[in-house]
mmCIF file of N, CA, C and O in Angstrom:
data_model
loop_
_atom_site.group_PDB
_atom_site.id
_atom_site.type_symbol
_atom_site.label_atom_id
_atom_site.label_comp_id
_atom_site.label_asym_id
_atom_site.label_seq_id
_atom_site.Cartn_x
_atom_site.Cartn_y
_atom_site.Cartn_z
ATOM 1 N N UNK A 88 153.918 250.164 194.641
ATOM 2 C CA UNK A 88 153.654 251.037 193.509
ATOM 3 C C UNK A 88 152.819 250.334 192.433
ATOM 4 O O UNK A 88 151.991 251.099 191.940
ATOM 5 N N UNK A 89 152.804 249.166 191.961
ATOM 6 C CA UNK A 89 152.603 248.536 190.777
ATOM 7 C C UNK A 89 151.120 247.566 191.456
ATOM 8 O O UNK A 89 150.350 246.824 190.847
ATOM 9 N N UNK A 90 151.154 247.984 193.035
ATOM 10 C CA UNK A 90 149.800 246.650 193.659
ATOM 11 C C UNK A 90 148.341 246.890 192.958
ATOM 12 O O UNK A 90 147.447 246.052 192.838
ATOM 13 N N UNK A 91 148.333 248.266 192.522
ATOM 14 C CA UNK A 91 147.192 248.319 192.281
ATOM 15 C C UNK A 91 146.799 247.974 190.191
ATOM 16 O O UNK A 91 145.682 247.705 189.751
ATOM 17 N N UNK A 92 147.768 248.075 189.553
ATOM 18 C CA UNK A 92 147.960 247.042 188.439
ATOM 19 C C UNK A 92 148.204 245.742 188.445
ATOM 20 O O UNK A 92 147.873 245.126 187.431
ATOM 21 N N UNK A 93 148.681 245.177 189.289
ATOM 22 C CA UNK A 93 148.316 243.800 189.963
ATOM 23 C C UNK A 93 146.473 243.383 190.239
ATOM 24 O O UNK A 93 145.659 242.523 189.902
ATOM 25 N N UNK A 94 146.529 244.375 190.895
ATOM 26 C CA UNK A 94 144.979 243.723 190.910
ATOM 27 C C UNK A 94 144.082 243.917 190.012
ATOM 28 O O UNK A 94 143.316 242.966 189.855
ATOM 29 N N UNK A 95 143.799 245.420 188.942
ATOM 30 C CA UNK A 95 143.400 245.378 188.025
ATOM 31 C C UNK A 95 143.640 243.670 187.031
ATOM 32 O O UNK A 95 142.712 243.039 186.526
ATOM 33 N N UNK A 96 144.838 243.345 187.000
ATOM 34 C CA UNK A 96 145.216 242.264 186.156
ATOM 35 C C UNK A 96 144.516 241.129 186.848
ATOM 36 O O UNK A 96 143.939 240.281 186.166
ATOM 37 N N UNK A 97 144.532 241.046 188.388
ATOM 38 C CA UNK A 97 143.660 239.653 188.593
ATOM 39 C C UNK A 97 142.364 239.324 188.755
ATOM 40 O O UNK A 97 141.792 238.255 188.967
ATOM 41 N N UNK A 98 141.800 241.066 188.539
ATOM 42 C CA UNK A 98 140.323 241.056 188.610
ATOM 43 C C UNK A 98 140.301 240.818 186.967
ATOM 44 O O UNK A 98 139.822 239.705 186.747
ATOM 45 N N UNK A 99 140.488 241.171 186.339
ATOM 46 C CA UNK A 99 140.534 240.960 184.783
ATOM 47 C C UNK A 99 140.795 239.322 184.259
ATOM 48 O O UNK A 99 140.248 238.691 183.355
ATOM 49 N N UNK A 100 141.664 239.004 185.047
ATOM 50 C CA UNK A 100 141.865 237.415 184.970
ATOM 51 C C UNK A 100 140.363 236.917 184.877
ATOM 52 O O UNK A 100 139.736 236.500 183.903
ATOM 53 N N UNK A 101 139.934 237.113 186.370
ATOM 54 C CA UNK A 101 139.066 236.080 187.101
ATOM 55 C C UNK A 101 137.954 236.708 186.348
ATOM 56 O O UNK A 101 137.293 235.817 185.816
ATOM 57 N N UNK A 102 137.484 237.891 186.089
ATOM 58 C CA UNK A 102 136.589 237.936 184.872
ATOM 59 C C UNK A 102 136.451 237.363 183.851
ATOM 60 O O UNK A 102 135.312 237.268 183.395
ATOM 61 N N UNK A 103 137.555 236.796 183.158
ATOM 62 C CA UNK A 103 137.648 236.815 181.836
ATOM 63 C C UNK A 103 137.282 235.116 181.682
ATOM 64 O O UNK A 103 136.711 234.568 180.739
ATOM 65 N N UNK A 104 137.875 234.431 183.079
ATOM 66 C CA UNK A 104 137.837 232.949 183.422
ATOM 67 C C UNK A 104 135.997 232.752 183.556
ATOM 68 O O UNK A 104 135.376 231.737 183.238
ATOM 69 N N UNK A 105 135.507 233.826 184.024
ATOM 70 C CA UNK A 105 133.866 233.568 184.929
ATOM 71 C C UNK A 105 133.262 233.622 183.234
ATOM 72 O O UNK A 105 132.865 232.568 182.737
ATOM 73 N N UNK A 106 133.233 234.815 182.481
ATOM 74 C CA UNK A 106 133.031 234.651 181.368
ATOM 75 C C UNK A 106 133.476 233.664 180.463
ATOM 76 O O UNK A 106 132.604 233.739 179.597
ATOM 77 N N UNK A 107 134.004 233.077 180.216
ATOM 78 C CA UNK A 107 134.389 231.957 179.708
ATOM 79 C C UNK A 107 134.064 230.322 179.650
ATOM 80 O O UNK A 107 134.078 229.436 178.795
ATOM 81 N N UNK A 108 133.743 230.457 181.155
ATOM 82 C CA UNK A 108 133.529 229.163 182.158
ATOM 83 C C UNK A 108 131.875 229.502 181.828
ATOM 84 O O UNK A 108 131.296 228.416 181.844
ATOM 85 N N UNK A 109 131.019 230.480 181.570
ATOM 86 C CA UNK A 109 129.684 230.617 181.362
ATOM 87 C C UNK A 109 129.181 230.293 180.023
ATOM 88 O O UNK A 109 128.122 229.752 179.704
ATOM 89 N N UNK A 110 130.453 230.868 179.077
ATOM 90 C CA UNK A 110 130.126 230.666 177.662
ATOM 91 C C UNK A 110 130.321 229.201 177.200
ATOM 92 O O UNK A 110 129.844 228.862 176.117
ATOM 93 N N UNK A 111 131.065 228.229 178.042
ATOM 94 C CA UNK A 111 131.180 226.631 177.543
ATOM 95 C C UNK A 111 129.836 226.241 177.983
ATOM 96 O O UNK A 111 128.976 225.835 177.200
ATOM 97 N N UNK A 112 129.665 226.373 179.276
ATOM 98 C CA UNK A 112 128.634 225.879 179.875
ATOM 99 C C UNK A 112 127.489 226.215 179.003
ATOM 100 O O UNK A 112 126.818 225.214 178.751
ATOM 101 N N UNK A 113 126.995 227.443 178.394
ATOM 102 C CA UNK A 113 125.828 227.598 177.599
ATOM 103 C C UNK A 113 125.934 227.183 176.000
ATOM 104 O O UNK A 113 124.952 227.251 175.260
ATOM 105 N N UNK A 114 127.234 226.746 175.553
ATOM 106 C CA UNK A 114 126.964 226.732 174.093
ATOM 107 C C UNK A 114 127.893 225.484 173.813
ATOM 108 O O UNK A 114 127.996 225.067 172.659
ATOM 109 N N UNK A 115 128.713 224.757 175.081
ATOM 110 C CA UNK A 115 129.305 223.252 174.327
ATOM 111 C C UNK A 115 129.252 222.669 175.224
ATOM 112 O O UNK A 115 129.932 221.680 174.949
ATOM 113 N N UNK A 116 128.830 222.537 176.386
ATOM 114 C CA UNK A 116 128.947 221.646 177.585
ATOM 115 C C UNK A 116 128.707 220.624 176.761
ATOM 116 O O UNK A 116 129.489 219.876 176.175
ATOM 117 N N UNK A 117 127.040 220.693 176.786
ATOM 118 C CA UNK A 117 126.047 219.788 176.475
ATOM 119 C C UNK A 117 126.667 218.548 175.349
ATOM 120 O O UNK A 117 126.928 217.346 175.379
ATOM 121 N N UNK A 118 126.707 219.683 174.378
ATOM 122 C CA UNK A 118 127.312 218.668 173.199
ATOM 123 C C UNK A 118 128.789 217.713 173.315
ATOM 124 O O UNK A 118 129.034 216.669 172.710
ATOM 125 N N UNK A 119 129.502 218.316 174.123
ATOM 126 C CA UNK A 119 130.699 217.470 174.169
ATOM 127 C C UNK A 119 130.638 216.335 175.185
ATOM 128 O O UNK A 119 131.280 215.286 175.238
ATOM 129 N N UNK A 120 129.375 216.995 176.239
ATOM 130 C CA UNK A 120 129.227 215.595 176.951
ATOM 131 C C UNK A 120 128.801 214.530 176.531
ATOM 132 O O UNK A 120 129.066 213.382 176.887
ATOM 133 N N UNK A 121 127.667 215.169 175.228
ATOM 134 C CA UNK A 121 126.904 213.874 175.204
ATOM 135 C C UNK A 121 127.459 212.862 174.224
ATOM 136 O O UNK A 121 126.902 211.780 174.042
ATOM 137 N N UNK A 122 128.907 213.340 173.404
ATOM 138 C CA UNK A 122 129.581 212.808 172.333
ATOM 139 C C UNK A 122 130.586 212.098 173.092
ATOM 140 O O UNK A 122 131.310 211.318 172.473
ATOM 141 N N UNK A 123 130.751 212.253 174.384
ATOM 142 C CA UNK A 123 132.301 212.293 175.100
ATOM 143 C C UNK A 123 131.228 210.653 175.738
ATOM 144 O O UNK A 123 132.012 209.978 176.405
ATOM 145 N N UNK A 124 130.191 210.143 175.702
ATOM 146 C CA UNK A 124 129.781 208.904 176.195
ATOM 147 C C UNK A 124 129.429 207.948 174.823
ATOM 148 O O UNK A 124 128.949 206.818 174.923
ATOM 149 N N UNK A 125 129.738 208.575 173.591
ATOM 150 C CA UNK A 125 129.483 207.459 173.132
ATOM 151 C C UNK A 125 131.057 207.015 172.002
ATOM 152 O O UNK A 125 132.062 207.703 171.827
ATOM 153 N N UNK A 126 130.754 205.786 171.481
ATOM 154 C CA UNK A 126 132.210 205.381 170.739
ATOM 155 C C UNK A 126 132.326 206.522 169.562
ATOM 156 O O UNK A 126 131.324 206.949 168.990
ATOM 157 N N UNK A 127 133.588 206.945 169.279
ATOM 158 C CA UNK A 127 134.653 206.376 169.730
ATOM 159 C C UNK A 127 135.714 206.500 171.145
ATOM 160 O O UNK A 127 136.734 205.853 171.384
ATOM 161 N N UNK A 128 134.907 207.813 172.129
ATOM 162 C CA UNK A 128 135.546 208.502 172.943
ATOM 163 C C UNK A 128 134.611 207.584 174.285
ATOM 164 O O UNK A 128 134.504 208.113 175.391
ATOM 165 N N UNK A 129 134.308 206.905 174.146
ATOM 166 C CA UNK A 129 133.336 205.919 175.225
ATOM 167 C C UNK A 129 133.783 204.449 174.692
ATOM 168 O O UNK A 129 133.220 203.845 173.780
ATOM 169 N N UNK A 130 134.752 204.052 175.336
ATOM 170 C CA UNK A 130 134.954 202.417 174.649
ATOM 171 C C UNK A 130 134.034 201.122 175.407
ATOM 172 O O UNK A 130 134.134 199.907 175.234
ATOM 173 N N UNK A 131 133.390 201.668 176.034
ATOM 174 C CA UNK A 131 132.793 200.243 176.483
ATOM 175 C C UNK A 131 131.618 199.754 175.562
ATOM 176 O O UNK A 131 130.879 200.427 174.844
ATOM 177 N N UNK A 132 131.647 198.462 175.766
ATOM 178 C CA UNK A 132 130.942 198.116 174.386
ATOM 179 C C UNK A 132 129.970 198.600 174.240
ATOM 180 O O UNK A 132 129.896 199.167 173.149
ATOM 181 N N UNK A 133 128.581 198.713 175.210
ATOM 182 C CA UNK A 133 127.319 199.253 175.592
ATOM 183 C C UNK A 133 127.029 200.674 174.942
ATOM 184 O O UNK A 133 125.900 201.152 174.839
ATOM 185 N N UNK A 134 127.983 201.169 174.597
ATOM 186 C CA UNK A 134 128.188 203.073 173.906
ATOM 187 C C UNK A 134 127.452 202.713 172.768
ATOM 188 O O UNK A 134 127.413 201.745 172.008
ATOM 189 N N UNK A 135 126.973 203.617 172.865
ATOM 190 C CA UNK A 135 126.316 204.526 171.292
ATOM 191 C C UNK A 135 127.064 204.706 170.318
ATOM 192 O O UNK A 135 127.616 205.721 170.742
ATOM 193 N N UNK A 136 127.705 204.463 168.968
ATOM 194 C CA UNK A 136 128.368 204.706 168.102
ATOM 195 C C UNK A 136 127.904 206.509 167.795
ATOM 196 O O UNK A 136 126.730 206.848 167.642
ATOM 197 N N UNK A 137 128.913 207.351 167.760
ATOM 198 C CA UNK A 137 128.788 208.401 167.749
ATOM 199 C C UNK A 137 128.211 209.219 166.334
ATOM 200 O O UNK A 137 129.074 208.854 165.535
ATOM 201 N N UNK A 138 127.408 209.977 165.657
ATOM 202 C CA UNK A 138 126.692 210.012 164.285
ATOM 203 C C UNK A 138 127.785 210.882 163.897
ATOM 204 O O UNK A 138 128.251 211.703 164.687
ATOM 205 N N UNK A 139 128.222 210.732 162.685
ATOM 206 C CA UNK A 139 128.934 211.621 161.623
ATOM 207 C C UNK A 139 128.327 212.848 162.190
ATOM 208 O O UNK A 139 128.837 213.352 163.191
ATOM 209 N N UNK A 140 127.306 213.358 161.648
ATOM 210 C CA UNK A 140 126.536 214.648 161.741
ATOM 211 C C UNK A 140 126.529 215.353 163.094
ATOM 212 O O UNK A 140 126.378 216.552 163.324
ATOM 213 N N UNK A 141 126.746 214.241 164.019
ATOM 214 C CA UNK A 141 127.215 214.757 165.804
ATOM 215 C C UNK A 141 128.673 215.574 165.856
ATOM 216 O O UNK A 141 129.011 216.578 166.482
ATOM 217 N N UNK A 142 129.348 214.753 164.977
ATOM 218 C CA UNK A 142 130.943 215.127 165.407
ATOM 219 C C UNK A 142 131.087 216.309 164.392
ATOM 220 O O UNK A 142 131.730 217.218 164.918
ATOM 221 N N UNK A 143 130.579 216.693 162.705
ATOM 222 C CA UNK A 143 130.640 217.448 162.050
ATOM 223 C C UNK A 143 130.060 218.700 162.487
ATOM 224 O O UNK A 143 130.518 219.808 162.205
ATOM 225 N N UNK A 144 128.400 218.337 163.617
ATOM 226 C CA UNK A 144 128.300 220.196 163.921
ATOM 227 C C UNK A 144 129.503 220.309 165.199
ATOM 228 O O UNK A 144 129.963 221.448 165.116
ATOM 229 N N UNK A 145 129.927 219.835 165.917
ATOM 230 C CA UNK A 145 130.890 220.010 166.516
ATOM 231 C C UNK A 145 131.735 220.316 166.609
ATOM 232 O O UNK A 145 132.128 221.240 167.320
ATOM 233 N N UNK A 146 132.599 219.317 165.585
ATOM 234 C CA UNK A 146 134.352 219.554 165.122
ATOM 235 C C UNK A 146 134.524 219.550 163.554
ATOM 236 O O UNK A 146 135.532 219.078 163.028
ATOM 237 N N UNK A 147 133.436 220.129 162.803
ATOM 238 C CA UNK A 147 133.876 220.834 161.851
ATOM 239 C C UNK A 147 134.830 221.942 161.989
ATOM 240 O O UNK A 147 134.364 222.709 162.832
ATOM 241 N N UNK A 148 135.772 222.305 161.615
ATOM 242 C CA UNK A 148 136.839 223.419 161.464
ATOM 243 C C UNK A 148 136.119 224.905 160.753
ATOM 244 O O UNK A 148 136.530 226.064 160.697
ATOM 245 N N UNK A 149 134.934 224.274 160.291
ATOM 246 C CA UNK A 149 134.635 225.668 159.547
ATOM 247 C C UNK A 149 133.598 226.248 159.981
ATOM 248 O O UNK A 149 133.601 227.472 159.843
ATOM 249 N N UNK A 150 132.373 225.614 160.641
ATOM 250 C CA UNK A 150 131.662 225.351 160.891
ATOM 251 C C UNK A 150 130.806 225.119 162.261
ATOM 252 O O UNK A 150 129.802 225.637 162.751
ATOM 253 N N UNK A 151 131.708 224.079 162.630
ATOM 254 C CA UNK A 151 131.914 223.359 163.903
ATOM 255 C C UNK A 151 131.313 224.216 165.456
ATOM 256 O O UNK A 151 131.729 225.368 165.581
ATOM 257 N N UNK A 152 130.538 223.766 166.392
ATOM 258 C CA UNK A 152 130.596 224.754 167.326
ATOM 259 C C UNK A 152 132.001 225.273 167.970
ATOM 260 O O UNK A 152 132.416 226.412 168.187
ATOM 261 N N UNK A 153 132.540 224.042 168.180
ATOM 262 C CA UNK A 153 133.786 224.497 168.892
ATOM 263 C C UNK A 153 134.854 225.112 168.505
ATOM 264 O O UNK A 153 135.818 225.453 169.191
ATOM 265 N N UNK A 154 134.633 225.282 167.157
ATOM 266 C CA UNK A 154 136.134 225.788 166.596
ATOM 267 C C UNK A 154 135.041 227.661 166.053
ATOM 268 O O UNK A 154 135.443 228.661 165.458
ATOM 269 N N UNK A 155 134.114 227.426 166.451
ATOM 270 C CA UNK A 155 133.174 228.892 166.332
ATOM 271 C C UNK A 155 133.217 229.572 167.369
ATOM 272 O O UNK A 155 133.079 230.793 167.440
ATOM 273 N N UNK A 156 133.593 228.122 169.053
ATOM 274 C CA UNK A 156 134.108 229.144 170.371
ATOM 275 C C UNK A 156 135.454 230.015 170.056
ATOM 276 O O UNK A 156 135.681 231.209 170.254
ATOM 277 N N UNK A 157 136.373 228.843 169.417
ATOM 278 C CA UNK A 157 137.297 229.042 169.580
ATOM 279 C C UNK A 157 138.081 230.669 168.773
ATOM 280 O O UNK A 157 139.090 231.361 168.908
ATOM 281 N N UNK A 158 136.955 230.628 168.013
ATOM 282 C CA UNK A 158 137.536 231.853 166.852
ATOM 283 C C UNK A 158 136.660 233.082 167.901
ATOM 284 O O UNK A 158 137.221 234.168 168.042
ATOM 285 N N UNK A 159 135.698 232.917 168.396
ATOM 286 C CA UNK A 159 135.036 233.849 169.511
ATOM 287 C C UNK A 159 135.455 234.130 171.139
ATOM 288 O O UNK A 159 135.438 234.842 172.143
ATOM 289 N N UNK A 160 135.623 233.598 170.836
ATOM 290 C CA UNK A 160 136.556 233.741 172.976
ATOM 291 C C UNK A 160 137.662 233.519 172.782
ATOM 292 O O UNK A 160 138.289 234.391 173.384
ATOM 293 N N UNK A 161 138.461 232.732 172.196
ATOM 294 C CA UNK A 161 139.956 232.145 172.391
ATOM 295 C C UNK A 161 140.772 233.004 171.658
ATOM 296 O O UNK A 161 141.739 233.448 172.277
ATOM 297 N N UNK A 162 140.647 233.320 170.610
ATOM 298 C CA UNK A 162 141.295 233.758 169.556
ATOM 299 C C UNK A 162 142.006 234.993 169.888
ATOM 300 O O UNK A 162 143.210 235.242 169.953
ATOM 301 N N UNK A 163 140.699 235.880 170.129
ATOM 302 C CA UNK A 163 141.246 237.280 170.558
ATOM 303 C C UNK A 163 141.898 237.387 171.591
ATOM 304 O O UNK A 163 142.616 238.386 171.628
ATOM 305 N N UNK A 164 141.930 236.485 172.775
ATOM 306 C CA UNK A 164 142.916 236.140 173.788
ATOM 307 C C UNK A 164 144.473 235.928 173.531
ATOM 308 O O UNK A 164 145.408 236.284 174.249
ATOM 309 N N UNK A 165 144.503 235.204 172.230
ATOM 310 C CA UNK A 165 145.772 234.844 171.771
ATOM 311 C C UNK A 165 146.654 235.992 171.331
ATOM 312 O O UNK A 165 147.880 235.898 171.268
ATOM 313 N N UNK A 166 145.855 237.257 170.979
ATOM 314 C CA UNK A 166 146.487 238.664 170.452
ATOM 315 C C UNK A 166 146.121 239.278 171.187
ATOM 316 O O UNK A 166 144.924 239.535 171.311
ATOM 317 N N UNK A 167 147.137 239.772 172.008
ATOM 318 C CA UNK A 167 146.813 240.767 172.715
ATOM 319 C C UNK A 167 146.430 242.558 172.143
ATOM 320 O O UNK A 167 145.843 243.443 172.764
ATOM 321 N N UNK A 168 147.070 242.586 170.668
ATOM 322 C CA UNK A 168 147.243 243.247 170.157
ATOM 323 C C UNK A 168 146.356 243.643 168.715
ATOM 324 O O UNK A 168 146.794 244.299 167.771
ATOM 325 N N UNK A 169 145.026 243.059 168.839
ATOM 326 C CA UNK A 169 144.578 242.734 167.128
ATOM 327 C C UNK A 169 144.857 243.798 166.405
ATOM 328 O O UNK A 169 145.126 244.816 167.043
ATOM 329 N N UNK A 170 144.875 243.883 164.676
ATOM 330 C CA UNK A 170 144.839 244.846 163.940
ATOM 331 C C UNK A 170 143.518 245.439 164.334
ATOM 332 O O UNK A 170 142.492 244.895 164.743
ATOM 333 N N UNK A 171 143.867 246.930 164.061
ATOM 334 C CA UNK A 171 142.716 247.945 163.824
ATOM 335 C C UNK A 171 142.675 248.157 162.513
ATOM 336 O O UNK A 171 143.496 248.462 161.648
ATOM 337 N N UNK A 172 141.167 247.855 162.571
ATOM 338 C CA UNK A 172 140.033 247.297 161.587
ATOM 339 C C UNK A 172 140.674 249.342 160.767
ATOM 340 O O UNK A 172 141.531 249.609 159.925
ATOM 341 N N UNK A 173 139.968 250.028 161.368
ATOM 342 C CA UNK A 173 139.841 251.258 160.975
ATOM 343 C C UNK A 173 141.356 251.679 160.223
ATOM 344 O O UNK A 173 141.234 252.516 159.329
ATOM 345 N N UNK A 174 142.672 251.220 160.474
ATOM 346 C CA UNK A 174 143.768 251.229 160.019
ATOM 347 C C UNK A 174 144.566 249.894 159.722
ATOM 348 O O UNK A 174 145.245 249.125 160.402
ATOM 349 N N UNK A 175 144.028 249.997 157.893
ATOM 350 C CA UNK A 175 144.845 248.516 157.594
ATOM 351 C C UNK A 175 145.368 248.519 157.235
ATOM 352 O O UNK A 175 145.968 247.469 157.009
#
């Protein structure tokens, strides 16, 4: 009775994962790789000391790319339920 809401739910999963897995790849791969090789997150001596201004467009909280994924893809994941805008 319920198989075919089952699968709605795991096609919805695996959507939501493909979208997701596309949106790192195009808007933080890059940057977290290239921060993730140098110090402080790269300890071998040979590393690049990592620039203030690297880690601030990054992991600024306000700002930041990643915390700009996070309020854009993640967030609304976390509520399944958001307020309606139209009734506040």
């Amino acid at each position: 009775f319920l198989a075919p809401v089952f699968e709605l739910e795991r096609i919805g999963q695996r959507e939501t994962q493909r979208l997701l897995s596309r949106a790192w790849d195009e808007q933080l791969a890059r940057d977290v790789q290239s921060i993730s090789h140098k110090f402080p997150f790269d300890t071998h001596e040979y590393a690049e000391d990592v620039k203030p201004a690297e880690l601030d467009a990054l992991l600024n909280p306000v700002s930041g790319k990643l915390f700009s994924f996070v309020r854009r893809y993640l967030s609304p994941l976390a509520d399944p339920f958001p307020p309606d805008p139209a009734h506040p």
